[in-house]
Short mmCIF file of C-alpha atoms in Angstrom, two decimals:
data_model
loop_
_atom_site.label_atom_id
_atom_site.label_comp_id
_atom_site.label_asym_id
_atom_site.label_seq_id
_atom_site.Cartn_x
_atom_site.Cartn_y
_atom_site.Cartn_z
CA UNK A 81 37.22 -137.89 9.14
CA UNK A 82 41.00 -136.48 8.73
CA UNK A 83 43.37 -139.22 8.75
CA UNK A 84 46.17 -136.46 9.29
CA UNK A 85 46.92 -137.21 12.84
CA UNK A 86 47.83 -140.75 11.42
CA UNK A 87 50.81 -139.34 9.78
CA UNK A 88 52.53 -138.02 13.29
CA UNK A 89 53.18 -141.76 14.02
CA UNK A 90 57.04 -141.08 14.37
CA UNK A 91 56.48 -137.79 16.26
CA UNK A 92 58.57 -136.68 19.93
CA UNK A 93 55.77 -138.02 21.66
CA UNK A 94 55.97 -141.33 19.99
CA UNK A 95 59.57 -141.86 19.74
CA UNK A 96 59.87 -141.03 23.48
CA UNK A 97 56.70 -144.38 24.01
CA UNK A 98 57.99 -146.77 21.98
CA UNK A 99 60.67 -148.57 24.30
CA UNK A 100 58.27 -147.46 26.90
CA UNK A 101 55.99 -150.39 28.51
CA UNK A 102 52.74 -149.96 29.32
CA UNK A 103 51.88 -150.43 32.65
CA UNK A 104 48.28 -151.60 31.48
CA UNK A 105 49.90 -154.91 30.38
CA UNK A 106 49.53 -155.43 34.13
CA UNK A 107 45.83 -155.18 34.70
CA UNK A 108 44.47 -158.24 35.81
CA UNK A 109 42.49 -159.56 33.17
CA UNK A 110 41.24 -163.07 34.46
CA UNK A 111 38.41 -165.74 32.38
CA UNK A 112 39.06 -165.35 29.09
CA UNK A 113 37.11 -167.09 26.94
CA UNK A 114 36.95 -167.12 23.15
CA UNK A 115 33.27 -168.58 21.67
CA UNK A 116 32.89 -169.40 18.18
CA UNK A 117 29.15 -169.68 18.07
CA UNK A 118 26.66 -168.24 17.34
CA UNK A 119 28.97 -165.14 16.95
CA UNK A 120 32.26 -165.00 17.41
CA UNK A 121 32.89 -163.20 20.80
CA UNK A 122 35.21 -162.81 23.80
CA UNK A 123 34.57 -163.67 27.52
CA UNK A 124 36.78 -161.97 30.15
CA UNK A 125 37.03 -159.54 33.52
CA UNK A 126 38.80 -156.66 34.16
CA UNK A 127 39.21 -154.42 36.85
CA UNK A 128 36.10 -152.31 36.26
CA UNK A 129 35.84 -148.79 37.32
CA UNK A 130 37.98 -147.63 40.12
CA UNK A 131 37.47 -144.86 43.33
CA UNK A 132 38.44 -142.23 40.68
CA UNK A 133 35.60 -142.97 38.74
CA UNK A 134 33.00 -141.21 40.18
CA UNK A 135 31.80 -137.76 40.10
CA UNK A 136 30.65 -135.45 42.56
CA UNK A 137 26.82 -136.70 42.46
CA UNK A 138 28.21 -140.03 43.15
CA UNK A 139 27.44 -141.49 39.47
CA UNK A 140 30.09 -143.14 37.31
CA UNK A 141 31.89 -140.65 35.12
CA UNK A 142 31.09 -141.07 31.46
CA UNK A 143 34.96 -140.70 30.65
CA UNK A 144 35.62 -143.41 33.02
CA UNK A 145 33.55 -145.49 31.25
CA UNK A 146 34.57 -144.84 28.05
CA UNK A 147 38.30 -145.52 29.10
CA UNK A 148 37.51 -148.61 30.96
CA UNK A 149 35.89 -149.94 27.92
CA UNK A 150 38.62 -149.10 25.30
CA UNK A 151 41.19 -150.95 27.84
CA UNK A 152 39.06 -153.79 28.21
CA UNK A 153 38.33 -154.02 24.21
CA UNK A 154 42.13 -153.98 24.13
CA UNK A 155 43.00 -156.69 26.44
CA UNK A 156 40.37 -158.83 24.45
CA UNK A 157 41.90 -158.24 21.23
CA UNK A 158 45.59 -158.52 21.58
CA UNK A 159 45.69 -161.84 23.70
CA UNK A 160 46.23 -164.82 21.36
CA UNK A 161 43.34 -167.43 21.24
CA UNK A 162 42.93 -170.74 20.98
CA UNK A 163 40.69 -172.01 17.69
CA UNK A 164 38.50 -174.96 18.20
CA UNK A 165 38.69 -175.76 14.30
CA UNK A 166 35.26 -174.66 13.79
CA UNK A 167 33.13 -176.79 16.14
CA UNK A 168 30.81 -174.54 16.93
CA UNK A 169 29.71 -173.80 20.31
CA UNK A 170 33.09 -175.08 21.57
CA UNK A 171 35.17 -172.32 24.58
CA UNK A 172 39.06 -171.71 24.40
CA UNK A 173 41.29 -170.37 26.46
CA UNK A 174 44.06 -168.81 25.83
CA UNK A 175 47.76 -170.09 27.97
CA UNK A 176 51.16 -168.33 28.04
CA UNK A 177 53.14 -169.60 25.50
CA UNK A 178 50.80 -171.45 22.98
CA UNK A 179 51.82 -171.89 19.81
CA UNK A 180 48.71 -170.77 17.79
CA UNK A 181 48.74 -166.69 18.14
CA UNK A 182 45.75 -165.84 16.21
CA UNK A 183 43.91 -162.55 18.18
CA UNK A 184 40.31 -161.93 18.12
CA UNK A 185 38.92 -160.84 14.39
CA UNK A 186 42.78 -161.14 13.57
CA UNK A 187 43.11 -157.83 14.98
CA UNK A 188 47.12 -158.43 15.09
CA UNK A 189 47.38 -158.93 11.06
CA UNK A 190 44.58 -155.89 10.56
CA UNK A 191 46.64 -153.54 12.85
CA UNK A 192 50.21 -154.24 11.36
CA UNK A 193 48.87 -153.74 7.91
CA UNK A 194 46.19 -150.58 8.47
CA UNK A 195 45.76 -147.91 10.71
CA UNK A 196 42.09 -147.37 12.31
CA UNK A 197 40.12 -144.90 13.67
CA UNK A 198 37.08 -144.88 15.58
CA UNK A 199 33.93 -142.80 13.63
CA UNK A 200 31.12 -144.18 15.81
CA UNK A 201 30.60 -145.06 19.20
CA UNK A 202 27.33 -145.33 21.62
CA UNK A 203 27.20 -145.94 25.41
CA UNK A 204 24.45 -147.06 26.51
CA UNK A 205 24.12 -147.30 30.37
CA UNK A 206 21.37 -149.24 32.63
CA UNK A 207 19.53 -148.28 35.87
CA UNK A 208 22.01 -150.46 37.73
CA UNK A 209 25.07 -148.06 37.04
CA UNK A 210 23.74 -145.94 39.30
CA UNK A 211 22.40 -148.13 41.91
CA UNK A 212 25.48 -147.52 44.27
CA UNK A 213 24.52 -150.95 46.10
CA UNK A 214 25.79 -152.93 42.45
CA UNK A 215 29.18 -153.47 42.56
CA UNK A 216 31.24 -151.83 39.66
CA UNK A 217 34.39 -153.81 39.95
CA UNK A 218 35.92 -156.32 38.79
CA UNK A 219 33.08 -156.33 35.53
CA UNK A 220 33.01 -159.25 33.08
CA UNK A 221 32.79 -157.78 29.62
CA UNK A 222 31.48 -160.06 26.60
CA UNK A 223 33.25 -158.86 23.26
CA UNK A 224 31.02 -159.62 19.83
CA UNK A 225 31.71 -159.42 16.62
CA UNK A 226 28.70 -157.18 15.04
CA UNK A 227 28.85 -156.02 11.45
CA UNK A 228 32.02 -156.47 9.16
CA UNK A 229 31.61 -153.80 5.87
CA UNK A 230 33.65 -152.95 2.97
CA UNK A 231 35.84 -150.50 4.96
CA UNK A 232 34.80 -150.40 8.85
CA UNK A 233 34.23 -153.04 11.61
CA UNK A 234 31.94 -153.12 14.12
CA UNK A 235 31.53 -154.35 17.26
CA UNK A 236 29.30 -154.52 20.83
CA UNK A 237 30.93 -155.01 24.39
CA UNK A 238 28.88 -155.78 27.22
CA UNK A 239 29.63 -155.16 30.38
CA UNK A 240 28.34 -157.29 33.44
CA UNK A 241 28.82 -157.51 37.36
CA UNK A 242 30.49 -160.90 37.72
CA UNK A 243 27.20 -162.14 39.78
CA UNK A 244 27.97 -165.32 42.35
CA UNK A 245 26.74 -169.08 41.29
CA UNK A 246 27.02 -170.46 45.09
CA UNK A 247 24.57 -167.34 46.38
CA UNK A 248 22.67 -167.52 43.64
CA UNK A 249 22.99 -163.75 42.15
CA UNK A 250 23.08 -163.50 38.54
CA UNK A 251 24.92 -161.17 36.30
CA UNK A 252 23.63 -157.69 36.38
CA UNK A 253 24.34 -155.30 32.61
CA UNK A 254 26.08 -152.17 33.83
CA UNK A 255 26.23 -150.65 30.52
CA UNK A 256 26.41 -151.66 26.62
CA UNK A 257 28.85 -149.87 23.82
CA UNK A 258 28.73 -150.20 20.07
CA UNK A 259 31.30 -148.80 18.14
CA UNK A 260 32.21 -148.24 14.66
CA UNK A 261 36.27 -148.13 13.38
CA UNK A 262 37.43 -147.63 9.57
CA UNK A 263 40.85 -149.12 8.15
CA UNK A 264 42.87 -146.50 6.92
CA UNK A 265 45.90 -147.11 4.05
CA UNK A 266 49.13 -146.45 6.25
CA UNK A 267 50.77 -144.75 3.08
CA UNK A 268 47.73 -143.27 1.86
CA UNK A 269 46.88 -142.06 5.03
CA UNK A 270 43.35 -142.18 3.47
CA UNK A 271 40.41 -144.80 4.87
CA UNK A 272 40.33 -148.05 2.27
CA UNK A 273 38.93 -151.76 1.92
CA UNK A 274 39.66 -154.49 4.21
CA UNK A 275 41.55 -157.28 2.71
CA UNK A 276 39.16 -159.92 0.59
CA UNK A 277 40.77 -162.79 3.02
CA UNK A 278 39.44 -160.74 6.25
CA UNK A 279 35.95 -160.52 4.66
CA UNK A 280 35.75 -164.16 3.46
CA UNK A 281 36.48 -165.14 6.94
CA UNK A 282 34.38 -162.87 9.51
CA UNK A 283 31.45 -161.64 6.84
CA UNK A 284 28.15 -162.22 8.03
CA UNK A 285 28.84 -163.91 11.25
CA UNK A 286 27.84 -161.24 13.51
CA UNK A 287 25.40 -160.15 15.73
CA UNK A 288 24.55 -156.91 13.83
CA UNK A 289 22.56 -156.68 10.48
CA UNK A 290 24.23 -153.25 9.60
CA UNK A 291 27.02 -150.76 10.10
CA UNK A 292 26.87 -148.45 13.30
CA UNK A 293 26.79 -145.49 11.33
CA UNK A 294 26.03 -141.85 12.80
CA UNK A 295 25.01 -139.29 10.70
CA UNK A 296 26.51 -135.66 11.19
CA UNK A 297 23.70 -133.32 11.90
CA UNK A 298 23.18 -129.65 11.83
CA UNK A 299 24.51 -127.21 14.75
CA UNK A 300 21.71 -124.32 15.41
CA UNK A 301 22.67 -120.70 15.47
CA UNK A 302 21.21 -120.70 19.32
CA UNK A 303 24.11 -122.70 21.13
CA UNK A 304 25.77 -121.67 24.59
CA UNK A 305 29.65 -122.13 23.29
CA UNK A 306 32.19 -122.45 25.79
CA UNK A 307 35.96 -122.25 24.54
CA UNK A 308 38.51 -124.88 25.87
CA UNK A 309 42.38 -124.67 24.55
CA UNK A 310 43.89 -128.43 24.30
CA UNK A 311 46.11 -129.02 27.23
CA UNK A 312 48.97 -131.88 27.71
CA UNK A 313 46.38 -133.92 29.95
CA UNK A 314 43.42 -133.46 27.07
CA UNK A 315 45.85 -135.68 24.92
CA UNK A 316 47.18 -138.82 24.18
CA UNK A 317 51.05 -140.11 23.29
CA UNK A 318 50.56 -138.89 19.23
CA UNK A 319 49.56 -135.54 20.34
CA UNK A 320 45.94 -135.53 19.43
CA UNK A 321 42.43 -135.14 21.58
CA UNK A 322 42.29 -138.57 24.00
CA UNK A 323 38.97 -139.65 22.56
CA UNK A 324 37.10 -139.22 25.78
CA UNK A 325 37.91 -135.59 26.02
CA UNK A 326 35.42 -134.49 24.28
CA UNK A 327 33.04 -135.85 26.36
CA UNK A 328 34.59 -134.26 29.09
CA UNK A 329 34.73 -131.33 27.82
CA UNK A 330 30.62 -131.42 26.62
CA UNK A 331 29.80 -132.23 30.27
CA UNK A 332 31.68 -129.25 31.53
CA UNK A 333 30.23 -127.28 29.14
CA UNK A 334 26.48 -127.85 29.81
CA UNK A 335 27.17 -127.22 33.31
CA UNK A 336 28.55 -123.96 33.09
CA UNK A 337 25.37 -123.29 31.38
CA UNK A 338 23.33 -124.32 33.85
CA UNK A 339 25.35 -122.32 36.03
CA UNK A 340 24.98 -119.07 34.29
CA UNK A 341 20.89 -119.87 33.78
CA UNK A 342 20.88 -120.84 37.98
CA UNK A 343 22.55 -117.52 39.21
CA UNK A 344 21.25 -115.00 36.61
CA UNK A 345 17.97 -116.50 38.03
CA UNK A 346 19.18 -115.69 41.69
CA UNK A 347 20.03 -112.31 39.75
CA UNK A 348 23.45 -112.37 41.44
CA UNK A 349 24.67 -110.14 39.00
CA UNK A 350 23.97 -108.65 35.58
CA UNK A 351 27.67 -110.45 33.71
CA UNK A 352 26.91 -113.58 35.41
CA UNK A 353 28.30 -115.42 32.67
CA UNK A 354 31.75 -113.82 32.07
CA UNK A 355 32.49 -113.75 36.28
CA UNK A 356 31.27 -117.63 36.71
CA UNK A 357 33.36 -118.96 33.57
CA UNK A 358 36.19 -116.51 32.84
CA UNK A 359 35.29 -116.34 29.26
CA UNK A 360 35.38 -113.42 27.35
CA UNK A 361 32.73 -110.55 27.51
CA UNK A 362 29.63 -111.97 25.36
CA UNK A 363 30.77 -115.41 24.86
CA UNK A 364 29.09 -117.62 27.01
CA UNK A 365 25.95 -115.38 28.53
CA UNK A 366 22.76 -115.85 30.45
CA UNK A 367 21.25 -114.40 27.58
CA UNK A 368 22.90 -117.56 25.59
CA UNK A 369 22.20 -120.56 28.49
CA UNK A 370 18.73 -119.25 28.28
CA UNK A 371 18.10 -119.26 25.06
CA UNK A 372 20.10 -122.62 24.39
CA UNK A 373 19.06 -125.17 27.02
CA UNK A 374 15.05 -125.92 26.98
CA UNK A 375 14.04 -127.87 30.29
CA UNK A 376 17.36 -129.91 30.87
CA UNK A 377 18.30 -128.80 34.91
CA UNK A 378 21.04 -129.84 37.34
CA UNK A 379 18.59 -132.13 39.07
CA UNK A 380 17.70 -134.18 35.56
CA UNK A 381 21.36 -134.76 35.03
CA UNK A 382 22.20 -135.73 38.35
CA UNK A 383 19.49 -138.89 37.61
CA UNK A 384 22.72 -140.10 35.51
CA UNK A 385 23.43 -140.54 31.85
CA UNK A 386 21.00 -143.17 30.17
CA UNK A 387 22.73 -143.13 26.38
CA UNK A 388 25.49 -141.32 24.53
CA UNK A 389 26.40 -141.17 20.92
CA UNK A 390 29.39 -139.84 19.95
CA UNK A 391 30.70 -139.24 16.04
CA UNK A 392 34.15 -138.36 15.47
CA UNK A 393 35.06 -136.38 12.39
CA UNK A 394 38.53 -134.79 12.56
CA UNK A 395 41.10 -134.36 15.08
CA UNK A 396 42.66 -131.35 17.29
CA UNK A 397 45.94 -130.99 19.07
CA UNK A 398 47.84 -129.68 21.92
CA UNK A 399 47.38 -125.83 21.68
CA UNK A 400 44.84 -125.47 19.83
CA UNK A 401 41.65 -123.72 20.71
CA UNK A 402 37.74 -125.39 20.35
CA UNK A 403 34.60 -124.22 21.67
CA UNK A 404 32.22 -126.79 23.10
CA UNK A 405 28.43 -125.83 21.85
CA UNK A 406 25.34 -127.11 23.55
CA UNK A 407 22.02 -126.64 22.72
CA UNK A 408 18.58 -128.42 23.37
CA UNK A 409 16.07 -129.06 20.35
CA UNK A 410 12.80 -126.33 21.35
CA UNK A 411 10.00 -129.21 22.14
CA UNK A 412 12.13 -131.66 22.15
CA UNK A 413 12.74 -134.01 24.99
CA UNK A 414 13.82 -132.33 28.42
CA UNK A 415 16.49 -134.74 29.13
CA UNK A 416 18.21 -134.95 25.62
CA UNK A 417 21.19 -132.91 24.86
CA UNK A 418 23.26 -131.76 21.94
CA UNK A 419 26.99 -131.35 21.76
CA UNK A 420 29.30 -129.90 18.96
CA UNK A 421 33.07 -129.29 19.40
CA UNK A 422 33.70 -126.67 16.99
CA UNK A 423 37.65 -125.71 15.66
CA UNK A 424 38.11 -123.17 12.98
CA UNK A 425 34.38 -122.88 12.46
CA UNK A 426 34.31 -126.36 11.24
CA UNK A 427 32.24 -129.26 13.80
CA UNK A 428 35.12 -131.65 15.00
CA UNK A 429 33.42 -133.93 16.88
CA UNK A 430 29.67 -133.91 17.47
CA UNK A 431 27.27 -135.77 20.60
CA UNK A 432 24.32 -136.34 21.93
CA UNK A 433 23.19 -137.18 25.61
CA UNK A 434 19.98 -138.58 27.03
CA UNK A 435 19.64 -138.62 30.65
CA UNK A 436 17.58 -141.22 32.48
CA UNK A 437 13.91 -139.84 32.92
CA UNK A 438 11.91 -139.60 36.11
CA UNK A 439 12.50 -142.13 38.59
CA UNK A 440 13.96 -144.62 35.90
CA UNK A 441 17.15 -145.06 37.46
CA UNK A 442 16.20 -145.92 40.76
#
């Protein structure tokens, strides 16, 4: 992945932030735990998903998710904790105004002396997200350590209804995301090791065996491409694709396919694809949807999504034009998807989507 976007650090955008408070420092983030053993984690709840979070067939938006979790990850790893000087099993909190300001996998000395970047990250979502009788806020999220490598962390977050003690109702799993992030040299600009002192301390004391690594894979000559240009909302303060854009943008794209394959079935007309998605002529056809999508329909992905992966490989600005391709494997499963942003010719970011099978979300 292109550190390049690293480098614009002291651009408009950022100059204009940085006297600028966030007003996420004021999201209510209550219980927070910190547990040594038998991995080192965090304990907390945040506000959850909000009214906004929801699409129009009711289910939680992926991009909500995605942004609830990154906010929530934050919160856990920039409040200072409270060591029990290794008795294991032993719960901290952290007060206001402690004197010990050590943060969760010392993510306060990693950050001032590397940059990261996220390569890998998997959602994976349970039946329960989409029962619309389970509360989705507040959510108690439990933050573990997972795998610590040469050059990359990562970690799992959990993310849990709070459940009641006195009624007896237990914590229900919402949905589960493993992610993957690589240090990067802030002169270099270029991904390096983690410090020997960082590896001495958190090696081997997670709950993962291995990296969370996903492999980039091969985009098909059969893909329905839809173009996007990179607007001021698709982006962050540095100027770059918010990382749940592209998600976004992979769900609008596969249904504007199913679009085009719904009314060129209705016959409706015989450019169906350039009058429902304003795209040039012979960009995004029926011809295209038809011979890209192989039994995924609007009724399989209004079941809800089940699991995404998600591999980020280099970055794209404000301006500049991608196209979104999806495609379905011929045989393959009905309710998997494929997703490659494309800029340049060259695969950007690449994903795949499973959506919950018959009657498994209900």
């Amino acid at each position: 992945m292109s550190a390049r976007w690293l480098s614009r650090m002291g651009s408009r955008a950022a100059e204009t932030l940085k006297d600028k408070k966030s007003p996420l420092l004021l999201w209510k983030v209550t219980n927070f735990e910190y547990e040594d053993s038998p991995h080192p984690r965090i304990l907390l709840r945040v506000p959850g998903l909000s009214h906004e979070s929801f699409d129009r067939d009711l289910n939680p938006k992926i991009t909500s998710i995605m942004t609830t979790s990154a906010v929530a990850r934050m919160a856990a790893l920039v409040k200072p904790i409270r060591l029990t000087s290794g008795r294991s099993g032993e719960r901290s909190t952290s007060e206001p105004g402690q004197e010990d300001e050590e943060t969760f996998l010392d993510y306060t000395r990693i950050s001032n002396q590397y940059f990261t970047f996220m390569s890998s990250s998997e959602f994976v979502m349970n039946p329960a997200m989409y029962d619309n009788d389970v509360p989705k806020w507040p959510v108690d999220m439990v933050f573990t350590q997972g795998y610590i490598g040469n050059s990359s962390i990562a970690n799992k977050c959990e993310f849990f209804t709070c459940g009641d003690t006195d009624a007896g109702l237990d914590k229900i799993l919402l949905w589960t995301n493993t992610y993957q992030i690589v240090a990067v040299d802030k002169t270099t600009r270029k991904p390096t090791g983690l410090p020997d002192w960082f590896k001495d301390k958190f090696k081997g004391r997670g709950c993962m065996d291995k990296g969370f690594v996903l492999r980039p894979f091969q985009r098909p000559a059969n893909t329905f491409a839809l173009p996007f240009t990179v607007r001021w909302a698709d982006t962050d303060g540095y100027n770059h694709t918010n990382f749940s854009t592209y998600a976004h943008w992979a769900v609008n794209a596969l249904h504007a396919a199913l679009l085009i394959q719904s009314n060129s079935n209705e016959h409706t007309t015989n450019n169906v694809g350039t009058a429902s998605t304003g795209l040039g002529e012979g960009t995004a056809s029926a011809a295209a949807a038809a011979s890209a999508l192989h039994g995924i329909t609007k009724e399989i992905v209004a079941r809800g999504l089940q699991k995404m992966q998600v591999t980020y490989m280099k970055e794209c600005l404000e301006g500049e034009l991608v196209e979104t391709h999806v495609w379905q494997e011929e045989g393959g499963e009905r309710e998997m998807v494929w997703f490659s942003i494309v800029k340049d010719g060259e695969d950007i970011c690449q994903m795949k989507m499973w959506y919950f099978p018959d009657n498994a979300s209900s």
